[in-house]
Amino acid sequence: MRILSVVGARPQFVKLAPIAAAMKGRADHVIAHTGQHYDELMSDVFFRDLGIPAPDFNLGVGSGKHGAQTGAMLHGLEQILEESAPDCVLVYGDTNSTLAAAIAAVKMHIPVAHLEAGLRSFNRRMPEEHNRVLTDHSSDLLLAPTEVAVQHLANEGLGSRTVLVGDVMTDVLFKVRDMLDRTNEPLAVNAEPGGYYVCTIHRPDNTDSPDRLAAILGTLGSLDKPVILLAHPRLVHLAEKHGFSLEQGSLRVASPLAYPQLVNAVRNSAGVITDSGGLQKEAFLLRTPCTTIRPETEWVETVELGWNVLVSEDLGILADTVKRPAPEATDAAPYGDGKASERTVEALLDAFA
Ligand code: UD1
């Protein structure tokens, strides 16, 4: 059976790594990269470090407004689907690349499977929320990471297409963590273990408005330890456009990290401050306290278990929140056992072979 994976943005490369490994010897796996992310540190480094085969196709669409970017992908993917004639298309997560691939496939009557189905923030301001809802309702097989996601899909009448496989990010994270345990890698950030926070900020709601971005940067700069800001190109561009310096007070700007280096930086930090979905969960899996600069999260288990606290409008509480006492230890495993990619391949073969 031929399965075409479509990816395009950084978090999708991380999810592709364990899937590509689990496909070996089980299916003819073809990879298409839309080119949504194209910088060396946003794309190539993940393929190299995580041992992902080079994409069979690369559309090179690059950045753009939502309609132009998604439309260019849709146009290009139609040609790739004609040429590669897959038995099913596997789409990942909630980016514009996910939605474009789902629409391209469904219009050509090719079965679509959505990995990381059923997540909801219920915040319709987020582009990811539109992408998730539209992709789930276009897909034939919904591969859910958590019980909560299964419930959301059932509530929307999609229960009969849903399979709970677990979270493939757990698979890759555990593998990298175990590798770090064996190799004793030095820290890629310029700080002492336990003496810094890891920070990422990139969401439109936090970066597009100059007032909001200035308030966030000012608050981060006032924290009690160095804040290593792994600056997404979107943040760098917007800070330049608004005329802000990212280096203020405790803030130390650094480039985005390769995945193993990120995992090492997080597990040696005093805490994570982020608006990324994946990083909230990675922090939890490494049992590093996280503070999320958003009004809500899809990964509600991290909050319920006490390892993640949301801070949104009232940035005045951020400093005390990041300094809060360590959460209660837990052996809860809401994100699976590290074998989600094997279950995913099994579910694909069951559904479409
Ligand atoms: C995208 C996803 C988001 C995901 C994030 C992970 C959508 C709608 N958003 O957001 O869900 O959390 O990826 O990082 O699909 N840029 C570069 N080089 C790159 C990539 C981006 O310079 O390699 C800059 C460009 O100025 C671009 C901006 O970053 O306009 C935003 O990139 P884009 O892919 O549109 O969205 P992200 O913010 O990365």
Tab-separated table of C-alpha atoms and ligand atoms in Angstrom:
chain	number	residue	atom	x	y	z
A	1	MET	CA	0.000	0.000	0.000
A	2	ARG	CA	1.279	3.472	-0.865
A	3	ILE	CA	0.858	6.139	1.815
A	4	LEU	CA	1.676	9.773	1.068
A	5	SER	CA	2.620	11.910	4.084
A	6	VAL	CA	2.249	15.650	3.575
A	7	VAL	CA	4.233	17.938	5.886
A	8	GLY	CA	5.367	21.557	5.710
A	9	ALA	CA	5.991	23.136	9.106
A	10	ARG	CA	8.414	22.428	11.924
A	11	PRO	CA	6.130	20.500	14.312
A	12	GLN	CA	5.104	18.237	11.440
A	13	PHE	CA	8.685	17.159	10.790
A	14	VAL	CA	8.944	16.045	14.437
A	15	LYS	CA	5.741	13.962	14.057
A	16	LEU	CA	6.894	12.548	10.721
A	17	ALA	CA	10.115	11.124	12.230
A	18	PRO	CA	8.566	8.221	14.199
A	19	ILE	CA	5.944	7.613	11.489
A	20	ALA	CA	8.597	7.291	8.752
A	21	ALA	CA	10.491	4.802	10.955
A	22	ALA	CA	7.331	2.767	11.671
A	23	MET	CA	6.411	2.667	7.937
A	24	LYS	CA	9.652	0.846	7.028
A	25	GLY	CA	8.863	-2.612	5.676
A	26	ARG	CA	5.098	-2.071	6.153
A	27	ALA	CA	4.107	0.357	3.404
A	28	ASP	CA	5.450	2.237	0.405
A	29	HIS	CA	5.868	5.598	2.145
A	30	VAL	CA	6.154	8.732	0.030
A	31	ILE	CA	6.833	12.178	1.565
A	32	ALA	CA	5.719	15.553	0.199
A	33	HIS	CA	7.035	18.797	1.779
A	34	THR	CA	4.959	21.875	0.965
A	35	GLY	CA	7.820	24.267	1.761
A	36	GLN	CA	5.747	26.258	4.303
A	37	HIS	CA	8.890	26.279	6.471
A	38	TYR	CA	12.095	26.529	4.472
A	39	ASP	CA	14.882	27.981	6.670
A	40	GLU	CA	17.698	25.570	7.510
A	41	LEU	CA	16.838	25.757	11.237
A	42	MET	CA	13.077	25.467	10.638
A	43	SER	CA	13.255	22.485	8.269
A	44	ASP	CA	16.455	20.752	7.046
A	45	VAL	CA	17.949	20.273	10.480
A	46	PHE	CA	14.941	18.158	11.555
A	47	PHE	CA	15.236	15.804	8.592
A	48	ARG	CA	18.954	15.381	9.316
A	49	ASP	CA	18.883	14.993	13.108
A	50	LEU	CA	15.790	12.791	13.258
A	51	GLY	CA	16.875	10.507	10.392
A	52	ILE	CA	13.853	11.329	8.210
A	53	PRO	CA	14.216	10.326	4.539
A	54	ALA	CA	14.516	13.304	2.180
A	55	PRO	CA	11.100	14.345	0.796
A	56	ASP	CA	10.154	12.838	-2.562
A	57	PHE	CA	8.495	16.143	-3.496
A	58	ASN	CA	9.026	19.726	-2.334
A	59	LEU	CA	6.588	22.399	-3.452
A	60	GLY	CA	8.627	25.291	-2.083
A	61	VAL	CA	5.557	27.481	-1.528
A	62	GLY	CA	7.206	29.602	1.208
A	63	SER	CA	5.452	32.245	3.301
A	64	GLY	CA	2.356	34.255	2.459
A	65	LYS	CA	-1.130	35.230	3.572
A	66	HIS	CA	-3.355	32.309	4.539
A	67	GLY	CA	-5.328	32.197	1.294
A	68	ALA	CA	-2.346	32.614	-1.020
A	69	GLN	CA	-0.225	30.109	0.891
A	70	THR	CA	-2.954	27.470	1.285
A	71	GLY	CA	-4.089	27.944	-2.320
A	72	ALA	CA	-0.575	27.492	-3.705
A	73	MET	CA	-0.256	24.268	-1.725
A	74	LEU	CA	-3.620	22.990	-2.913
A	75	HIS	CA	-2.650	23.623	-6.519
A	76	GLY	CA	0.755	21.964	-6.163
A	77	LEU	CA	-0.495	18.993	-4.151
A	78	GLU	CA	-3.091	18.109	-6.772
A	79	GLN	CA	-0.269	17.489	-9.243
A	80	ILE	CA	1.715	15.482	-6.694
A	81	LEU	CA	-1.310	13.295	-5.938
A	82	GLU	CA	-1.853	12.632	-9.639
A	83	GLU	CA	1.780	11.699	-10.096
A	84	SER	CA	2.227	9.567	-6.973
A	85	ALA	CA	-1.267	7.946	-6.938
A	86	PRO	CA	-1.295	7.030	-3.227
A	87	ASP	CA	-3.848	4.700	-1.605
A	88	CYS	CA	-4.199	7.222	1.195
A	89	VAL	CA	-2.894	10.611	2.283
A	90	LEU	CA	-1.691	11.149	5.849
A	91	VAL	CA	-1.889	14.728	7.150
A	92	TYR	CA	-0.408	15.979	10.409
A	93	GLY	CA	-1.530	18.466	13.046
A	94	ASP	CA	-3.162	21.798	12.264
A	95	THR	CA	-1.166	23.999	9.917
A	96	ASN	CA	-2.106	25.404	6.536
A	97	SER	CA	-0.195	22.465	4.991
A	98	THR	CA	-2.549	20.069	6.823
A	99	LEU	CA	-5.698	21.686	5.491
A	100	ALA	CA	-4.383	22.051	1.926
A	101	ALA	CA	-3.439	18.360	1.780
A	102	ALA	CA	-6.781	17.215	3.188
A	103	ILE	CA	-8.755	19.282	0.655
A	104	ALA	CA	-6.542	18.238	-2.272
A	105	ALA	CA	-6.996	14.546	-1.433
A	106	VAL	CA	-10.701	14.586	-0.627
A	107	LYS	CA	-11.480	16.323	-3.929
A	108	MET	CA	-9.587	13.581	-5.788
A	109	HIS	CA	-11.464	10.823	-3.877
A	110	ILE	CA	-8.300	9.671	-2.153
A	111	PRO	CA	-8.846	8.549	1.475
A	112	VAL	CA	-7.455	10.981	4.047
A	113	ALA	CA	-6.162	10.136	7.518
A	114	HIS	CA	-5.595	12.920	10.056
A	115	LEU	CA	-2.929	12.396	12.678
A	116	GLU	CA	-3.487	14.416	15.870
A	117	ALA	CA	-7.213	14.605	15.179
A	118	GLY	CA	-9.776	15.954	17.646
A	119	LEU	CA	-7.783	18.708	19.354
A	120	ARG	CA	-9.831	21.794	20.066
A	121	SER	CA	-9.084	25.151	21.665
A	122	PHE	CA	-12.618	26.425	20.900
A	123	ASN	CA	-10.913	29.711	19.992
A	124	ARG	CA	-11.931	30.599	16.469
A	125	ARG	CA	-9.345	33.402	16.296
A	126	MET	CA	-6.633	30.782	15.880
A	127	PRO	CA	-5.820	29.708	12.305
A	128	GLU	CA	-4.996	26.265	13.720
A	129	GLU	CA	-8.543	25.866	15.054
A	130	HIS	CA	-10.068	26.381	11.575
A	131	ASN	CA	-7.501	24.022	10.115
A	132	ARG	CA	-8.256	21.282	12.659
A	133	VAL	CA	-12.024	21.425	12.426
A	134	LEU	CA	-12.059	21.527	8.614
A	135	THR	CA	-9.457	18.754	8.339
A	136	ASP	CA	-11.243	16.466	10.794
A	137	HIS	CA	-14.529	16.815	8.943
A	138	SER	CA	-12.830	16.109	5.577
A	139	SER	CA	-10.983	13.004	6.771
A	140	ASP	CA	-11.929	9.337	6.546
A	141	LEU	CA	-9.767	8.179	9.447
A	142	LEU	CA	-9.195	10.250	12.587
A	143	LEU	CA	-6.109	9.254	14.557
A	144	ALA	CA	-6.622	10.788	17.985
A	145	PRO	CA	-3.783	11.392	20.458
A	146	THR	CA	-5.821	11.485	23.701
A	147	GLU	CA	-9.122	10.452	25.304
A	148	VAL	CA	-10.146	14.120	25.362
A	149	ALA	CA	-9.624	14.342	21.583
A	150	VAL	CA	-11.713	11.178	21.097
A	151	GLN	CA	-14.517	12.822	23.073
A	152	HIS	CA	-14.403	16.019	20.996
A	153	LEU	CA	-14.689	13.985	17.794
A	154	ALA	CA	-17.614	11.994	19.210
A	155	ASN	CA	-19.345	15.260	20.157
A	156	GLU	CA	-19.058	16.374	16.511
A	157	GLY	CA	-20.537	13.115	15.191
A	158	LEU	CA	-17.174	11.734	14.046
A	159	GLY	CA	-16.856	8.876	16.548
A	160	SER	CA	-17.190	6.061	13.995
A	161	ARG	CA	-14.118	7.274	12.050
A	162	THR	CA	-11.949	7.689	15.165
A	163	VAL	CA	-9.118	5.496	16.481
A	164	LEU	CA	-7.177	6.354	19.655
A	165	VAL	CA	-3.493	5.784	18.800
A	166	GLY	CA	-1.713	7.998	21.357
A	167	ASP	CA	0.626	10.883	20.658
A	168	VAL	CA	3.496	10.343	18.227
A	169	MET	CA	5.391	13.278	19.795
A	170	THR	CA	5.778	11.088	22.868
A	171	ASP	CA	7.454	8.421	20.692
A	172	VAL	CA	10.080	10.789	19.334
A	173	LEU	CA	10.597	12.645	22.604
A	174	PHE	CA	11.265	9.469	24.619
A	175	LYS	CA	13.718	8.253	21.991
A	176	VAL	CA	15.642	11.535	22.010
A	177	ARG	CA	15.570	11.761	25.829
A	178	ASP	CA	17.049	8.247	26.097
A	179	MET	CA	19.732	9.147	23.547
A	180	LEU	CA	20.603	12.271	25.604
A	181	ASP	CA	20.852	10.116	28.751
A	182	ARG	CA	23.449	7.951	26.999
A	183	THR	CA	25.516	10.709	25.360
A	184	ASN	CA	25.673	13.434	28.012
A	185	GLU	CA	25.425	16.208	25.374
A	186	PRO	CA	26.513	19.699	26.444
A	187	LEU	CA	23.827	22.377	26.653
A	188	ALA	CA	23.334	24.331	23.421
A	189	VAL	CA	22.212	27.416	25.373
A	190	ASN	CA	24.611	29.787	27.026
A	191	ALA	CA	23.465	29.296	30.644
A	192	GLU	CA	23.920	27.067	33.675
A	193	PRO	CA	21.647	24.035	34.208
A	194	GLY	CA	18.647	25.074	36.329
A	195	GLY	CA	19.535	28.756	36.017
A	196	TYR	CA	17.399	29.848	33.052
A	197	TYR	CA	13.967	29.667	31.420
A	198	VAL	CA	13.341	28.463	27.861
A	199	CYS	CA	10.928	30.701	25.973
A	200	THR	CA	9.178	30.695	22.589
A	201	ILE	CA	6.539	33.159	21.380
A	202	HIS	CA	5.176	33.112	17.828
A	203	ARG	CA	1.365	33.074	17.734
A	204	PRO	CA	-0.381	35.896	15.833
A	205	ASP	CA	-2.446	36.863	18.920
A	206	ASN	CA	0.781	37.500	20.863
A	207	THR	CA	2.953	39.017	18.135
A	208	ASP	CA	0.843	40.880	15.572
A	209	SER	CA	-0.238	43.753	17.831
A	210	PRO	CA	2.690	46.029	18.783
A	211	ASP	CA	1.109	46.763	22.204
A	212	ARG	CA	0.645	43.108	23.068
A	213	LEU	CA	4.137	42.150	21.910
A	214	ALA	CA	5.723	45.062	23.817
A	215	ALA	CA	3.868	44.051	27.004
A	216	ILE	CA	4.989	40.421	26.675
A	217	LEU	CA	8.631	41.316	25.974
A	218	GLY	CA	8.691	43.813	28.855
A	219	THR	CA	7.315	41.210	31.277
A	220	LEU	CA	9.725	38.499	30.124
A	221	GLY	CA	12.600	40.965	30.514
A	222	SER	CA	11.679	41.509	34.164
A	223	LEU	CA	11.946	37.845	35.214
A	224	ASP	CA	14.389	36.657	37.879
A	225	LYS	CA	16.555	34.426	35.645
A	226	PRO	CA	17.859	34.662	32.075
A	227	VAL	CA	15.065	33.951	29.600
A	228	ILE	CA	16.492	32.167	26.555
A	229	LEU	CA	14.195	33.327	23.777
A	230	LEU	CA	14.401	30.849	20.893
A	231	ALA	CA	13.229	33.330	18.324
A	232	HIS	CA	10.938	32.055	15.536
A	233	PRO	CA	11.543	34.028	12.285
A	234	ARG	CA	7.957	35.372	12.551
A	235	LEU	CA	8.868	36.992	15.904
A	236	VAL	CA	12.143	38.397	14.570
A	237	HIS	CA	10.391	39.932	11.543
A	238	LEU	CA	7.560	41.429	13.596
A	239	ALA	CA	9.876	42.850	16.267
A	240	GLU	CA	11.894	44.536	13.501
A	241	LYS	CA	8.714	45.845	11.883
A	242	HIS	CA	7.423	47.281	15.178
A	243	GLY	CA	10.894	48.672	15.991
A	244	PHE	CA	11.415	46.630	19.211
A	245	SER	CA	14.583	45.122	20.522
A	246	LEU	CA	14.222	41.487	21.606
A	247	GLU	CA	17.204	41.878	23.932
A	248	GLN	CA	15.810	43.632	27.015
A	249	GLY	CA	16.414	42.923	30.709
A	250	SER	CA	16.631	39.160	31.311
A	251	LEU	CA	15.866	38.298	27.691
A	252	ARG	CA	18.647	36.549	25.725
A	253	VAL	CA	17.856	35.971	22.062
A	254	ALA	CA	18.937	32.724	20.412
A	255	SER	CA	18.153	30.971	17.129
A	256	PRO	CA	15.580	28.148	17.038
A	257	LEU	CA	17.207	24.923	18.241
A	258	ALA	CA	17.458	21.548	16.562
A	259	TYR	CA	15.167	19.011	18.225
A	260	PRO	CA	17.674	17.111	20.426
A	261	GLN	CA	19.158	20.402	21.594
A	262	LEU	CA	15.711	21.752	22.403
A	263	VAL	CA	14.864	18.679	24.484
A	264	ASN	CA	18.183	19.016	26.326
A	265	ALA	CA	17.610	22.738	26.948
A	266	VAL	CA	14.079	22.151	28.279
A	267	ARG	CA	14.951	19.337	30.629
A	268	ASN	CA	17.815	21.325	32.147
A	269	SER	CA	15.827	24.549	32.530
A	270	ALA	CA	14.008	26.023	35.538
A	271	GLY	CA	10.851	26.255	33.437
A	272	VAL	CA	9.347	26.844	30.013
A	273	ILE	CA	7.376	29.925	28.945
A	274	THR	CA	5.663	29.501	25.603
A	275	ASP	CA	2.651	29.870	23.343
A	276	SER	CA	3.545	26.745	21.341
A	277	GLY	CA	1.297	23.694	21.564
A	278	GLY	CA	4.051	21.113	21.186
A	279	LEU	CA	6.372	22.688	23.730
A	280	GLN	CA	3.727	22.606	26.486
A	281	LYS	CA	3.509	18.868	26.056
A	282	GLU	CA	7.245	18.338	25.703
A	283	ALA	CA	7.753	20.226	28.974
A	284	PHE	CA	5.176	17.991	30.682
A	285	LEU	CA	6.729	14.787	29.321
A	286	LEU	CA	10.116	15.957	30.638
A	287	ARG	CA	8.452	17.069	33.894
A	288	THR	CA	9.586	20.683	33.507
A	289	PRO	CA	7.039	23.281	34.764
A	290	CYS	CA	5.465	25.279	31.950
A	291	THR	CA	3.712	28.656	31.788
A	292	THR	CA	1.650	29.177	28.643
A	293	ILE	CA	0.908	32.680	27.359
A	294	ARG	CA	-2.538	31.906	25.951
A	295	PRO	CA	-6.127	32.077	27.233
A	296	GLU	CA	-6.693	28.367	26.602
A	297	THR	CA	-4.882	25.194	25.579
A	298	GLU	CA	-5.696	22.090	23.583
A	299	TRP	CA	-3.451	20.067	25.894
A	300	VAL	CA	-5.736	20.381	28.915
A	301	GLU	CA	-4.154	17.386	30.676
A	302	THR	CA	-0.951	19.396	31.299
A	303	VAL	CA	-3.005	22.006	33.201
A	304	GLU	CA	-5.185	19.522	35.075
A	305	LEU	CA	-2.085	17.680	36.320
A	306	GLY	CA	-0.590	20.968	37.565
A	307	TRP	CA	2.419	21.133	35.215
A	308	ASN	CA	1.147	23.962	33.040
A	309	VAL	CA	-0.421	27.299	34.045
A	310	LEU	CA	-2.133	29.626	31.558
A	311	VAL	CA	-1.449	33.369	31.688
A	312	SER	CA	-3.074	35.614	29.132
A	313	GLU	CA	-4.510	39.074	29.753
A	314	ASP	CA	-3.010	39.600	33.194
A	315	LEU	CA	0.707	39.523	32.419
A	316	GLY	CA	1.289	40.990	35.905
A	317	ILE	CA	1.026	37.460	37.352
A	318	LEU	CA	3.626	35.966	34.999
A	319	ALA	CA	6.632	36.504	37.290
A	320	ASP	CA	4.993	34.761	40.263
A	321	THR	CA	3.593	32.038	38.036
A	322	VAL	CA	6.980	31.024	36.620
A	323	LYS	CA	8.462	31.025	40.145
A	324	ARG	CA	5.648	28.862	41.613
A	325	PRO	CA	6.604	25.810	43.702
A	326	ALA	CA	7.271	22.577	41.798
A	327	PRO	CA	4.105	20.713	40.817
A	328	GLU	CA	3.184	17.429	42.482
A	329	ALA	CA	5.004	14.450	40.919
A	330	THR	CA	2.830	12.301	38.664
A	331	ASP	CA	3.184	9.136	36.636
A	332	ALA	CA	0.086	9.938	34.568
A	333	ALA	CA	0.580	9.208	30.861
A	334	PRO	CA	-2.223	11.018	28.982
A	335	TYR	CA	-0.039	11.204	25.854
A	336	GLY	CA	0.545	7.485	25.459
A	337	ASP	CA	3.388	5.058	25.918
A	338	GLY	CA	5.748	5.951	23.057
A	339	LYS	CA	4.223	3.442	20.623
A	340	ALA	CA	1.679	5.679	18.881
A	341	SER	CA	3.466	5.547	15.513
A	342	GLU	CA	3.237	1.735	15.353
A	343	ARG	CA	-0.484	1.932	16.186
A	344	THR	CA	-0.909	4.619	13.518
A	345	VAL	CA	0.596	2.457	10.767
A	346	GLU	CA	-1.526	-0.480	11.946
A	347	ALA	CA	-4.689	1.660	11.804
A	348	LEU	CA	-3.816	2.903	8.289
A	349	LEU	CA	-3.269	-0.640	6.993
A	350	ASP	CA	-6.489	-1.829	8.670
A	351	ALA	CA	-8.520	1.007	7.172
A	352	PHE	CA	-7.128	1.293	3.650
A	353	ALA	CA	-4.993	-1.725	2.609
B	1	UD1	C1	2.989	27.741	11.475
B	1	UD1	C2	1.611	27.163	11.802
B	1	UD1	C3	1.479	27.026	13.304
B	1	UD1	C4	2.643	26.267	13.926
B	1	UD1	C5	3.943	26.919	13.494
B	1	UD1	C6	5.126	26.182	14.021
B	1	UD1	C7	-0.203	27.830	10.268
B	1	UD1	C8	-1.389	28.683	10.078
B	1	UD1	N1	0.545	28.067	11.351
B	1	UD1	O1	3.015	29.066	12.021
B	1	UD1	O2	0.294	26.304	13.565
B	1	UD1	O3	2.537	26.314	15.325
B	1	UD1	O4	3.986	26.931	12.058
B	1	UD1	O5	6.307	26.929	13.866
B	1	UD1	O6	0.045	26.966	9.438
B	1	UD1	N2	9.228	32.274	8.289
B	1	UD1	C9	10.535	32.311	7.887
B	1	UD1	N3	11.163	31.120	7.573
B	1	UD1	C10	10.521	29.924	7.667
B	1	UD1	C11	9.178	29.917	8.069
B	1	UD1	C12	8.545	31.095	8.384
B	1	UD1	O7	11.154	33.348	7.817
B	1	UD1	O8	11.152	28.885	7.393
B	1	UD1	C13	8.559	33.548	8.670
B	1	UD1	C14	7.916	34.277	7.506
B	1	UD1	O9	8.014	35.646	7.743
B	1	UD1	C15	6.464	33.876	7.632
B	1	UD1	C16	6.295	33.752	9.148
B	1	UD1	O10	7.543	33.284	9.612
B	1	UD1	O11	5.578	34.783	7.070
B	1	UD1	C17	5.199	32.842	9.544
B	1	UD1	O12	5.366	31.547	8.968
B	1	UD1	P1	4.076	30.625	8.680
B	1	UD1	O13	4.520	29.296	8.207
B	1	UD1	O14	3.092	31.354	7.860
B	1	UD1	O15	3.407	30.480	10.111
B	1	UD1	P2	4.072	30.128	11.514
B	1	UD1	O16	3.940	31.313	12.384
B	1	UD1	O17	5.411	29.493	11.372
